[in-house]
Tab-separated table of C-alpha atoms in Angstrom:
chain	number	residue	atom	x	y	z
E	625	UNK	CA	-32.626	37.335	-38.475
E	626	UNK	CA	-35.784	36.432	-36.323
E	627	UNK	CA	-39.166	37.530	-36.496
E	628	UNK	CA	-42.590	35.799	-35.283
E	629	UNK	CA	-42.754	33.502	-38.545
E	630	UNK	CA	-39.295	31.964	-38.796
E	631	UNK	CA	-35.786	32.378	-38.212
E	632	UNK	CA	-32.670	32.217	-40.095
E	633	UNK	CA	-29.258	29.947	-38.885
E	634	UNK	CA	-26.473	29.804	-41.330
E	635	UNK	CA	-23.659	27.805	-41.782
E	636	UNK	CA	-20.998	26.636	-43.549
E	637	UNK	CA	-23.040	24.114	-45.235
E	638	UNK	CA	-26.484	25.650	-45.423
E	639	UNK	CA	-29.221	28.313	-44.660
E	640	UNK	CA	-31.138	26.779	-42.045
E	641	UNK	CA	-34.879	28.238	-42.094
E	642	UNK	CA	-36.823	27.040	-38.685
E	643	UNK	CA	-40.594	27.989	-39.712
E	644	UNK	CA	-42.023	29.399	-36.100
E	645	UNK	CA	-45.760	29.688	-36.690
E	646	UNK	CA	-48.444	28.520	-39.248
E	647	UNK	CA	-50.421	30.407	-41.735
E	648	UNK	CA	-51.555	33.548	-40.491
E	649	UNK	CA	-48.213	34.880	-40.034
E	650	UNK	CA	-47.213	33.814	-43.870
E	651	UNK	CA	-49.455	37.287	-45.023
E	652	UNK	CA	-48.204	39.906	-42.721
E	653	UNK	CA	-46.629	42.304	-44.417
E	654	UNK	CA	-43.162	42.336	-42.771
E	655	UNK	CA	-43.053	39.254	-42.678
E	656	UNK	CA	-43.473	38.952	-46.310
E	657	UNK	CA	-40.939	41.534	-46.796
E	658	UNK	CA	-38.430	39.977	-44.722
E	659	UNK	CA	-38.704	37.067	-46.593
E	660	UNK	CA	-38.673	38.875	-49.895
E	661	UNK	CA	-35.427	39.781	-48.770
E	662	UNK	CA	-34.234	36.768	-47.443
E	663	UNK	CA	-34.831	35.196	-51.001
E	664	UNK	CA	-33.560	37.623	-52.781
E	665	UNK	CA	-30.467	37.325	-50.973
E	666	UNK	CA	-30.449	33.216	-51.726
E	667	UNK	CA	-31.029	35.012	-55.614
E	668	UNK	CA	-27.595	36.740	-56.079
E	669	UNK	CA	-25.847	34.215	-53.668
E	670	UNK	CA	-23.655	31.695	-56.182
E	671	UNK	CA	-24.990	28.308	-54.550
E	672	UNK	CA	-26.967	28.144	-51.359
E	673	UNK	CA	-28.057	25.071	-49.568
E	674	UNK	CA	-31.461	25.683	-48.083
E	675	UNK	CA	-32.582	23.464	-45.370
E	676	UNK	CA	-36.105	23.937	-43.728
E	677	UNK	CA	-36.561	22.559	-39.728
E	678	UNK	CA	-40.389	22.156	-39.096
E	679	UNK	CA	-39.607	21.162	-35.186
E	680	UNK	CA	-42.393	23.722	-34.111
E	681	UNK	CA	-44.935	23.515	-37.395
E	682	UNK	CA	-47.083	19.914	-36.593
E	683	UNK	CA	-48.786	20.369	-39.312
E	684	UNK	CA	-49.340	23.115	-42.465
E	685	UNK	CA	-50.636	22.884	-45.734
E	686	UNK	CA	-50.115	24.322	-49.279
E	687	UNK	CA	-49.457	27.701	-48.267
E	688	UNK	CA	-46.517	26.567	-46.411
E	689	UNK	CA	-45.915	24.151	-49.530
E	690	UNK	CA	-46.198	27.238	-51.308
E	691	UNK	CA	-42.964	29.373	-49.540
E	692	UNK	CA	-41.149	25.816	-49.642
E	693	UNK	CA	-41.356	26.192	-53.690
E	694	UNK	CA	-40.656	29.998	-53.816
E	695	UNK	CA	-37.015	29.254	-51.841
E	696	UNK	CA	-37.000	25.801	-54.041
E	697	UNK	CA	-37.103	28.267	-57.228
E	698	UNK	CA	-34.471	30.202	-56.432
E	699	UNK	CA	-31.882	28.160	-55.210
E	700	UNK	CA	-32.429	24.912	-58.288
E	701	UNK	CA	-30.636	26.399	-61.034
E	702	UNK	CA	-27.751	27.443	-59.311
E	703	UNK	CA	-27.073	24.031	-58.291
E	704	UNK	CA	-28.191	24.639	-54.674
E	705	UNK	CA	-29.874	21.725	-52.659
E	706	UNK	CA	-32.907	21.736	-50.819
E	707	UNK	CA	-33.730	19.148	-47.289
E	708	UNK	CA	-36.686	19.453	-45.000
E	709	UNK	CA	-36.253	17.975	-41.442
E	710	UNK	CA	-38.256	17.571	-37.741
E	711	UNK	CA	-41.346	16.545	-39.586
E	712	UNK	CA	-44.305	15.102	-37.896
E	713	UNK	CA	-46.051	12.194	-39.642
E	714	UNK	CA	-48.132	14.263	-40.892
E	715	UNK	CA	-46.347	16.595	-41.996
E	716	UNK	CA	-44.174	14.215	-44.275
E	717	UNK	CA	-47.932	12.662	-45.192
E	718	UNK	CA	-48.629	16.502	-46.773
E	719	UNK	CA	-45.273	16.288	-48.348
E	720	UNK	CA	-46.061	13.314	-49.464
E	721	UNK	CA	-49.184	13.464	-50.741
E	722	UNK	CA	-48.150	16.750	-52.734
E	723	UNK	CA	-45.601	14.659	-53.877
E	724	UNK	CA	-42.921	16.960	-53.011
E	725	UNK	CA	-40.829	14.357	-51.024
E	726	UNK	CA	-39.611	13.062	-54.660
E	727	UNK	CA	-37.846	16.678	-54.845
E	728	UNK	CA	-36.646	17.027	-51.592
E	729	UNK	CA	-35.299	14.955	-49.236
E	730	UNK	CA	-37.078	14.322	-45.644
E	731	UNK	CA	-34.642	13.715	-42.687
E	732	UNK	CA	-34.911	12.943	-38.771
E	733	UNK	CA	-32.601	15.617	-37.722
E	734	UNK	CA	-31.352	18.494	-38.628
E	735	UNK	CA	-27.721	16.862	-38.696
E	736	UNK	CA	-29.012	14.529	-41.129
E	737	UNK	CA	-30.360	17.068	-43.153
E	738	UNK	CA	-27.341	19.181	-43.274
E	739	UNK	CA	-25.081	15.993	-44.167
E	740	UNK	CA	-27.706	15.358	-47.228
E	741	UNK	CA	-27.506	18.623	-48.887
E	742	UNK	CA	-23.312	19.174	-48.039
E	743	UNK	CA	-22.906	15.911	-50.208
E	744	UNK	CA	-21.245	14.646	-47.002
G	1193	UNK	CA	-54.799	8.409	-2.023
G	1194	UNK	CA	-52.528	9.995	-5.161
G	1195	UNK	CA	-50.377	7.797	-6.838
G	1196	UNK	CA	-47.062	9.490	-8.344
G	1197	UNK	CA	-44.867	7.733	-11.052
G	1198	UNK	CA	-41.215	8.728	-10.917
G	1199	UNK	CA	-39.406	8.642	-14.502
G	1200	UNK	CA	-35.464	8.801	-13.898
G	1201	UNK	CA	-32.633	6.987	-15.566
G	1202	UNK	CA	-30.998	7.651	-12.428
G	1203	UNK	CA	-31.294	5.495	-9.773
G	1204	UNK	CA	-29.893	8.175	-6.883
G	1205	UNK	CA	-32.483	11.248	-8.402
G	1206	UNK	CA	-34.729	8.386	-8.261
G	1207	UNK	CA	-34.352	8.252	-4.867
G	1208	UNK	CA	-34.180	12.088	-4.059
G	1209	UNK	CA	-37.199	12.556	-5.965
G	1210	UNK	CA	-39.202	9.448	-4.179
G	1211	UNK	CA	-37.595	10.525	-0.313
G	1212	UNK	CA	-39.139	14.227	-0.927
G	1213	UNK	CA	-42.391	12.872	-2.057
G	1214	UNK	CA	-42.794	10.175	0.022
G	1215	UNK	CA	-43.169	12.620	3.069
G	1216	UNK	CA	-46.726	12.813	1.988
G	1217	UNK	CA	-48.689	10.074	4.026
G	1218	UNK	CA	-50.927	10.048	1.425
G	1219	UNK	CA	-48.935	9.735	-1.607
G	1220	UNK	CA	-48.324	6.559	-2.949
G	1221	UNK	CA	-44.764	6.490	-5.141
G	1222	UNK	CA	-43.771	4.024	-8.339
G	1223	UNK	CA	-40.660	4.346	-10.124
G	1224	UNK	CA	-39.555	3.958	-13.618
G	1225	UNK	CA	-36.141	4.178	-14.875
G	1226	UNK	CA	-36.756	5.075	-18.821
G	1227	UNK	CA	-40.295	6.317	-20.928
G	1228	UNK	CA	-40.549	2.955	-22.327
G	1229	UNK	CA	-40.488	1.383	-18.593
G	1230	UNK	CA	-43.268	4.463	-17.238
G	1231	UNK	CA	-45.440	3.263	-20.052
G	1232	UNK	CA	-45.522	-0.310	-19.304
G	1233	UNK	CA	-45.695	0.989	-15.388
G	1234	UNK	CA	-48.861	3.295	-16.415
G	1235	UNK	CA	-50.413	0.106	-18.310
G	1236	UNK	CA	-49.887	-1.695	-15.002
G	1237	UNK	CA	-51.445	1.159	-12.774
G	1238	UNK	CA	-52.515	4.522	-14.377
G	1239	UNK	CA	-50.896	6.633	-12.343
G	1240	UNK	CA	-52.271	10.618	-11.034
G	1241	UNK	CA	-49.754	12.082	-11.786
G	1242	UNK	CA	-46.125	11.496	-13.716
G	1243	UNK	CA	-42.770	13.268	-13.007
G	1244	UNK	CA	-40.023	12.633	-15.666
G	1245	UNK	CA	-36.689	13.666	-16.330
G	1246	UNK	CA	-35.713	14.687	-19.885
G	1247	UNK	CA	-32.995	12.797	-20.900
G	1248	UNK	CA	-33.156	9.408	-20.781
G	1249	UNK	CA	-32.478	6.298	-22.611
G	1250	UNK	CA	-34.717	4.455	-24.553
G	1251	UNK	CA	-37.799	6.738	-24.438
G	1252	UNK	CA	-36.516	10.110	-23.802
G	1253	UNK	CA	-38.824	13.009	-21.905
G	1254	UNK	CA	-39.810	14.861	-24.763
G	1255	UNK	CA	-41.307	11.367	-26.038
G	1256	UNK	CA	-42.497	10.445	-23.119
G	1257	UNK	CA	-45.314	13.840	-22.623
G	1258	UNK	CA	-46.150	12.865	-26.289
G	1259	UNK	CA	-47.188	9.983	-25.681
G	1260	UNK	CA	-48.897	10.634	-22.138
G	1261	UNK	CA	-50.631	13.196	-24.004
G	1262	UNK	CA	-51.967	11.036	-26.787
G	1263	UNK	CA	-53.201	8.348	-24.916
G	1264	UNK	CA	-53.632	9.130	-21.715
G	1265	UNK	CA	-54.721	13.063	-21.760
G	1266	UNK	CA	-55.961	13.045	-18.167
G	1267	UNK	CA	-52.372	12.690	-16.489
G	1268	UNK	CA	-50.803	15.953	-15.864
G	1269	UNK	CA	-47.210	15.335	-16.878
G	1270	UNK	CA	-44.278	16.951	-14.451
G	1271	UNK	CA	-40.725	17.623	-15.990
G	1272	UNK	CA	-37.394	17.800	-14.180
G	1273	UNK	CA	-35.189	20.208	-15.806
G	1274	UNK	CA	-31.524	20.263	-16.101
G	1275	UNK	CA	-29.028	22.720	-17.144
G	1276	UNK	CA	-28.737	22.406	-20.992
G	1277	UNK	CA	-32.669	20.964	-21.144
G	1278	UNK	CA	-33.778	24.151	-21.540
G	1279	UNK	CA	-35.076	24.195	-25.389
G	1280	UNK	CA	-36.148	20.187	-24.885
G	1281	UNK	CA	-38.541	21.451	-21.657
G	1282	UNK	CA	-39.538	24.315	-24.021
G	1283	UNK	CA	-40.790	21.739	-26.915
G	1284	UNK	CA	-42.524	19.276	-23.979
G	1285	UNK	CA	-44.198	22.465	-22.315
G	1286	UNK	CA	-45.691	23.217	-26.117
G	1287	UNK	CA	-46.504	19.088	-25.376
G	1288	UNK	CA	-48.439	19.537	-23.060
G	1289	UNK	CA	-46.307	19.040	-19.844
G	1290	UNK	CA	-47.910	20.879	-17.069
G	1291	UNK	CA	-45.365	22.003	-15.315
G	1292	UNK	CA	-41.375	21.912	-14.495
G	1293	UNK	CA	-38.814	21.962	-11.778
G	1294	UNK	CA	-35.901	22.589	-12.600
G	1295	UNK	CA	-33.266	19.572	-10.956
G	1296	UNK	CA	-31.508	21.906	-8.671
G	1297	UNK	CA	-34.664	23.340	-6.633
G	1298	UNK	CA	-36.084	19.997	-6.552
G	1299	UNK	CA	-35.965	19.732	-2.534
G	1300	UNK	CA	-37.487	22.979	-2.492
G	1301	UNK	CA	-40.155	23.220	-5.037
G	1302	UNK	CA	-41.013	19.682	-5.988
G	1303	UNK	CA	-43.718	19.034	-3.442
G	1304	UNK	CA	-45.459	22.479	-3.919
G	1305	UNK	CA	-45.137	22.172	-7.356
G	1306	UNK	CA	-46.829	18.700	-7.127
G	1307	UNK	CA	-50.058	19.909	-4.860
G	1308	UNK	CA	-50.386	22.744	-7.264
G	1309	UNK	CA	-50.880	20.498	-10.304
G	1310	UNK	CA	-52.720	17.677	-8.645
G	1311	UNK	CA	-55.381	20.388	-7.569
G	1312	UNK	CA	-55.328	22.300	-10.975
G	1313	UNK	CA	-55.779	18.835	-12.895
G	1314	UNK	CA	-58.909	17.647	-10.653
G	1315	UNK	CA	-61.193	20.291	-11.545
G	1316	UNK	CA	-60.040	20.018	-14.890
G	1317	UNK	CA	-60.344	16.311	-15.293
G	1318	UNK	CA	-63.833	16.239	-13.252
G	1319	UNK	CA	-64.697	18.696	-16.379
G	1320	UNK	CA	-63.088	16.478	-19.300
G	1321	UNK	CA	-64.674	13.203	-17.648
G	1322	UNK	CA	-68.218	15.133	-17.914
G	1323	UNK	CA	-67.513	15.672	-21.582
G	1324	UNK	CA	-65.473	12.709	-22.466
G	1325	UNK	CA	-68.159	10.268	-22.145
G	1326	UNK	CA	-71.015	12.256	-21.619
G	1327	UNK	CA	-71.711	14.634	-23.913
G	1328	UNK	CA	-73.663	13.095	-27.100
G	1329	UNK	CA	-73.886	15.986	-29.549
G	1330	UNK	CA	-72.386	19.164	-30.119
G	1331	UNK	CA	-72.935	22.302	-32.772
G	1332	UNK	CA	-71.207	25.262	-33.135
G	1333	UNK	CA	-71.464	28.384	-35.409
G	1334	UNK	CA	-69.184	31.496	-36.459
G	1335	UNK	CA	-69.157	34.286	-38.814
G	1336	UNK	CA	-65.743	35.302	-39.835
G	1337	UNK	CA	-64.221	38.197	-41.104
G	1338	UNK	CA	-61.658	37.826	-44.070
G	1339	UNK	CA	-59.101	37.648	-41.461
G	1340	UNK	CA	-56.302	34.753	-41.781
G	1341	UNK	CA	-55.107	35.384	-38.456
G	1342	UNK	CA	-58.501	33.907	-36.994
G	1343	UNK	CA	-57.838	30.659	-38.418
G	1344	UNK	CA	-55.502	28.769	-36.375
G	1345	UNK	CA	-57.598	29.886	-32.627
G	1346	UNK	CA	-60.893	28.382	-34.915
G	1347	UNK	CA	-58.933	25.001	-35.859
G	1348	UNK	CA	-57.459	24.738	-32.209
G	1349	UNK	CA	-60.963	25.036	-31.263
G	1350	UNK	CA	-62.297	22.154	-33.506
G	1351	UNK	CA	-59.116	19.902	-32.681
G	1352	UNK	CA	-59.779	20.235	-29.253
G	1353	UNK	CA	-63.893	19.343	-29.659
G	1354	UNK	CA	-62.797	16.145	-32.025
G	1355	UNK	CA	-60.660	15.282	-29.123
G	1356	UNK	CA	-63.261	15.680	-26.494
G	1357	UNK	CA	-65.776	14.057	-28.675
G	1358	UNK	CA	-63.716	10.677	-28.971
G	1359	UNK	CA	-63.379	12.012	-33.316
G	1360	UNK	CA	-59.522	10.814	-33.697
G	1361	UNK	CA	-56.165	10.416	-32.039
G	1362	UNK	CA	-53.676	12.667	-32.527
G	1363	UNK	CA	-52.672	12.246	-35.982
G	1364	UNK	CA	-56.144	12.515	-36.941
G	1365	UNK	CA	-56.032	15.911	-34.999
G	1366	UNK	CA	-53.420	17.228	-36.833
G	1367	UNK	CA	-54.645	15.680	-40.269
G	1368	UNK	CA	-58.265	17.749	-38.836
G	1369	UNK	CA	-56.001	20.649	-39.181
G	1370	UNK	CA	-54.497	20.427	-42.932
G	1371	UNK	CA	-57.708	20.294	-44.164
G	1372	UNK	CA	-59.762	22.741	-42.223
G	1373	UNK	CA	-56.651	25.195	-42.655
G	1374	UNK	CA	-56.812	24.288	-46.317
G	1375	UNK	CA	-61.002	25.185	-46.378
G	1376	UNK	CA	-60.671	28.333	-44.758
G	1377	UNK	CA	-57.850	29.750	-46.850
G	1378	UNK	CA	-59.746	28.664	-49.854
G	1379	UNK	CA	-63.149	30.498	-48.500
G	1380	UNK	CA	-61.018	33.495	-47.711
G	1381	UNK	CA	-58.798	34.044	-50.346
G	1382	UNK	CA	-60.444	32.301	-53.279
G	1383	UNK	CA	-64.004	32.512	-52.326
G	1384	UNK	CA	-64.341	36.109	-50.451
G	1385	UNK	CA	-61.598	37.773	-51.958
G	1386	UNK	CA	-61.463	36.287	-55.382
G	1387	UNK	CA	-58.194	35.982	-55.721
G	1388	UNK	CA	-56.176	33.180	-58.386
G	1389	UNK	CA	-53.917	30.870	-57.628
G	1390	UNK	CA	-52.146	31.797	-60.750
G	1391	UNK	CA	-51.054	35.927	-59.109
G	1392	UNK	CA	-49.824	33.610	-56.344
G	1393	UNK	CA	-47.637	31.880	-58.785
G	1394	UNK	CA	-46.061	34.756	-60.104
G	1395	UNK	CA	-44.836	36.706	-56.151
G	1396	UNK	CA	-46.754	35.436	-52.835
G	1397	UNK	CA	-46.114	39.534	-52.137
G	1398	UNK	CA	-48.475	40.728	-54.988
G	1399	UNK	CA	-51.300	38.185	-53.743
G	1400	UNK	CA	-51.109	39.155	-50.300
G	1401	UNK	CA	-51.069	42.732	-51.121
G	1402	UNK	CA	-54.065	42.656	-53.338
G	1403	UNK	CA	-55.786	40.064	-50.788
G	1404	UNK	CA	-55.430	43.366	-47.981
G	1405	UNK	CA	-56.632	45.927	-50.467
G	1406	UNK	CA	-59.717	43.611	-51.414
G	1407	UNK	CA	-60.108	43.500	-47.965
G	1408	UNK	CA	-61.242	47.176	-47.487
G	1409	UNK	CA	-62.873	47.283	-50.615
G	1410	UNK	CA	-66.436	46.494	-51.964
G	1411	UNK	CA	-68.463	43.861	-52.617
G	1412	UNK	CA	-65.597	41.748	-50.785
G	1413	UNK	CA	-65.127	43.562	-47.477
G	1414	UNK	CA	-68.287	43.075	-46.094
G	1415	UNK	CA	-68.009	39.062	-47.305
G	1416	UNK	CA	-67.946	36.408	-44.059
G	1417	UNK	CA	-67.138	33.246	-43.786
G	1418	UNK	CA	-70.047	30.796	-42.372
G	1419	UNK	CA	-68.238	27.636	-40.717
G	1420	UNK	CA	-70.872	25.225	-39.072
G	1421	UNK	CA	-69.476	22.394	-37.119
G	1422	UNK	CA	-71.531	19.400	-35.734
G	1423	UNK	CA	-70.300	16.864	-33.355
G	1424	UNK	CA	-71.383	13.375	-32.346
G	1425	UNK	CA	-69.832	10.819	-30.734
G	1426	UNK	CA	-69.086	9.040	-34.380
G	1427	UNK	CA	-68.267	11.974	-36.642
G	1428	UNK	CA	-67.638	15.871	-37.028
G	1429	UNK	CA	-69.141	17.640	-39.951
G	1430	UNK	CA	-67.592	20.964	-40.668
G	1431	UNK	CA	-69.264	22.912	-43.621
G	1432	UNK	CA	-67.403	26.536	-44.681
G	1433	UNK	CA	-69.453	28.532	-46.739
G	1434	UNK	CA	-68.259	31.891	-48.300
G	1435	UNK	CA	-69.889	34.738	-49.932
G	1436	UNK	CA	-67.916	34.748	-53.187
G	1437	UNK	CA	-69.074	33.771	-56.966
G	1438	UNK	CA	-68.091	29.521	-56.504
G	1439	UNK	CA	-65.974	27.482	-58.441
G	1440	UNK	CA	-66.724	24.245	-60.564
G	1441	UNK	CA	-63.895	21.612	-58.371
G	1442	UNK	CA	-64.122	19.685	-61.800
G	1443	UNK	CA	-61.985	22.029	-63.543
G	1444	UNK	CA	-59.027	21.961	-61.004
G	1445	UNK	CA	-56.100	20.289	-62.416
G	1446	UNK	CA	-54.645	17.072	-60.662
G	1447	UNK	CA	-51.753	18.750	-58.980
G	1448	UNK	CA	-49.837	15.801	-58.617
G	1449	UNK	CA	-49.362	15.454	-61.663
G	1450	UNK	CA	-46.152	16.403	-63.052
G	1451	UNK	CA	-46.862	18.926	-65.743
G	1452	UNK	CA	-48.385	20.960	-62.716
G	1453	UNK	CA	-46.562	20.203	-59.946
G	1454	UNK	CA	-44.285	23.635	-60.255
G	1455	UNK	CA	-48.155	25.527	-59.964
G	1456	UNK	CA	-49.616	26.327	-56.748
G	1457	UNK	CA	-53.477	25.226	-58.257
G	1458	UNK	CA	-55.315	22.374	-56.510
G	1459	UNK	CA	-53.121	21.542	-53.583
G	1460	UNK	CA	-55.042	22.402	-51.146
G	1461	UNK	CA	-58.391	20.415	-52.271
G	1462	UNK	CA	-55.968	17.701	-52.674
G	1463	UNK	CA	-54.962	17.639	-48.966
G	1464	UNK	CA	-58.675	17.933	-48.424
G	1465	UNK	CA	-59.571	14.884	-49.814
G	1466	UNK	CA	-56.370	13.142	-48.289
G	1467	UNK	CA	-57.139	13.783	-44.717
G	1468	UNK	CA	-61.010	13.777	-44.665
G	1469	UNK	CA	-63.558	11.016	-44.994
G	1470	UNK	CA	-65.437	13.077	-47.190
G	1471	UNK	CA	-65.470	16.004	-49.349
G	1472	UNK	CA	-68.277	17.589	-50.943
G	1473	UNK	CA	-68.939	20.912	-52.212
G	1474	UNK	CA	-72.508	22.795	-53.337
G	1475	UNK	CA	-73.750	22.774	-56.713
G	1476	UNK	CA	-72.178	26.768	-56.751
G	1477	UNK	CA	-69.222	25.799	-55.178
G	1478	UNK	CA	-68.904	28.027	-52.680
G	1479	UNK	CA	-69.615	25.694	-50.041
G	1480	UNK	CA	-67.724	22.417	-48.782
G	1481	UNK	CA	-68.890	19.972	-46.426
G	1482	UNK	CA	-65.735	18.568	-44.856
G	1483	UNK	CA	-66.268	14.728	-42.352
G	1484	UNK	CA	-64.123	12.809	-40.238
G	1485	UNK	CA	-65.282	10.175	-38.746
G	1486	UNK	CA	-64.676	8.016	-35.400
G	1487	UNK	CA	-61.615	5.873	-35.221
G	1488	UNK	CA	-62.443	3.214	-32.458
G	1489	UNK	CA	-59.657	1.504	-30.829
G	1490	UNK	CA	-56.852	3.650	-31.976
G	1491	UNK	CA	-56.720	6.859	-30.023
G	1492	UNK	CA	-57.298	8.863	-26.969
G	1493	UNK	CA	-60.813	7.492	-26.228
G	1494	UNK	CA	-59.837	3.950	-25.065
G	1495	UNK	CA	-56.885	5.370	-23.196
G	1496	UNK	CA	-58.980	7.560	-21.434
G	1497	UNK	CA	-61.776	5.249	-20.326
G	1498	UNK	CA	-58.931	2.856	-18.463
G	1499	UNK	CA	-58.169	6.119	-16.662
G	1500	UNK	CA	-61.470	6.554	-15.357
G	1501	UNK	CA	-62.208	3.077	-14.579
């Protein structure tokens, strides 16, 4: 699945969601309903690993913080994890500072990040 | 006389790249055989123009244009591409690179490709010298529609004029970015369109919906969004004012706090405050005065001087 705001990788040991663009993609309306589907897909699947690559998103703020807690919501109680990697400094700052990084864990690479939420 | 510093971890492309270049009488050629090396070599001699490969020990490419671009924003930055770079030249491109060759057509192209960017960058840096240093004070004005997809084209603008105006490196520019993103989402969506944080809570889909329909309908369509930004060479004041009723800030909970962190309220005035020097809103609230000031020793403007000198 690709469209202008993000794209969707999946593998054995996670959904890998690679945010494309910042906020002004986040309200169009497929977009929206692309990801409505996307998440309710991660709602009827048994346990899904989510992990979100920010390689080409410097910097965002609580709107993206916002979509990070709507997958986050979805995926807790069954037991799914949640990793965030490619962050700027800044980036991790907003994470940070939102104190979100004590939920999820912040990694280099997106190798790391799949090793952290496969238990590996 | 334009001096040309050669980035290669290998000594014999090195030496391809040099023995093309080097045809040029007037071309003066230094080597480097990692980023980390080209930096120290650019410390040494600020170079006119750098060509790098992409993978390389130590300081790779991709690194490399980063930190050209931070702190030395005047050097157009060349890239050598090889089969398999692709998505890395991609990412240094969105860097800032000026241009590529890809390793293969490097006897053919790499000497056009060279003139081409030495004579785009001169105008170019004759115009950011001008402006650099020169220019004392700026203002600028715009009225904007309830439109999110203005937004990012406006902060690009005002990163670039903090840059230009010596405001902050390049974190700053991005930090610039949280909170004036943050501002004008809150003017649009909270102050225009009246929306709450709490319909956002319960499906993003139903807030954006209603945000569209408000959009065509009165008193809220015909709302703007005033954002006034002022430049010197020691701060930037940006002020957004919407049209909407106001808010009191007091009454926004602290969203780090635990009991609310699962709510969407107060985030973004949080980041607001985080990345700015200073916040302040009107007595209605439906204005906020956002400043960053200078950092001095830290970021582009010190780099940029030793260019010119």
């Amino acid at each position: 699945m690709i469209t202008k705001a993000f794209r969707v990788d999946r593998s054995d040991e996670a959904v890998v969601i690679e945010l494309a663009t910042g906020v002004d993609s986040l309200s169009d309306t497929a977009v929206l309903d692309e990801f409505a589907e996307f998440v309710a897909d991660l709602k009827h699947s048994p346990k899904t690993n989510v992990v979100f690559d920010f390689r080409n998103l410097p910097y965002f703020g609580s709107m993206v913080l916002e979509t990070l807690r709507g997958v986050w919501n979805e995926i807790k109680d069954s037991g799914g994890k949640m990793a965030l990697c490619n962050l700027s400094d800044v980036g991790s700052e907003v994470l940070q500072v939102a104190r979100f990084d004590n939920i999820w864990s912040l990694h280099k690479t997106r190798d790391e990040a799949l090793q952290a939420v496969s238990g590996s | 006389m334009t001096t040309i510093l050669v980035v290669d971890d290998s000594g014999m492309d090195r030496r391809l790249a040099g023995g093309l270049l080097e045809k040029q009488t007037d071309w003066t050629i230094i080597f480097a055989k990692d980023g980390r090396d080209a930096l120290h070599q650019i410390e040494l001699h600020v170079p006119d123009i750098v060509i790098t490969d992409l993978q390389m020990p130590n300081l790779d490419g991709l690194e490399l244009v980063e930190a050209i671009r931070n702190d030395y924003p005047l050097i157009p930055v060349i890239l050598i591409t090889a089969k398999g770079s692709e998505e890395i030249a991609v990412r240094a491109l969105q860097k800032g690179a000026a241009s590529y060759v890809p390793k293969r057509r490097m006897a053919a192209d790499l000497v056009e490709t060279v003139k081409l960017v030495r004579a785009a960058s001169y105008e170019n840096q004759a115009q950011k010298r001008l402006m650099l240093h020169r220019m004392q004070t700026t203002d600028c004005e715009f009225l904007l529609e309830n439109d999110l997809k203005l937004v990012p084209s406006l902060i690009a603008y005002m990163q670039e004029l903090s840059g230009i105006m010596g405001i902050c490196n390049e974190a700053d520019r991005l930090r610039i970015g949280v909170a004036l993103e943050e501002a004008l989402i809150n003017a649009i969506y909270h102050g225009n369109l009246e929306l709450s944080s709490e319909l956002r809570e319960k499906t993003a889909r139903s807030y954006y919906n209603l945000a569209k329909e408000r959009s065509e309908l009165d008193p809220y369509k015909d709302r703007r969004v005033r954002f006034v930004a002022t430049f010197t060479r020691n701060e930037a004041v940006f002020t957004v004012h919407d049209e909407g009723v106001g808010f009191d800030p007091g009454q926004i909970p602290n969203p780090t706090d635990p009991a609310f962190l699962d709510r969407p309220c107060g985030r973004g005035l949080l980041l607001m405050h985080t990345f700015m020097d200073e916040v302040r809103f009107n007595e209605s609230g439906n204005a906020v005065t956002l400043v960053k000031r200078a950092v001095r020793g830290t970021g582009s403007l010190d780099s940029v001087e030793s260019v010119e000198s």
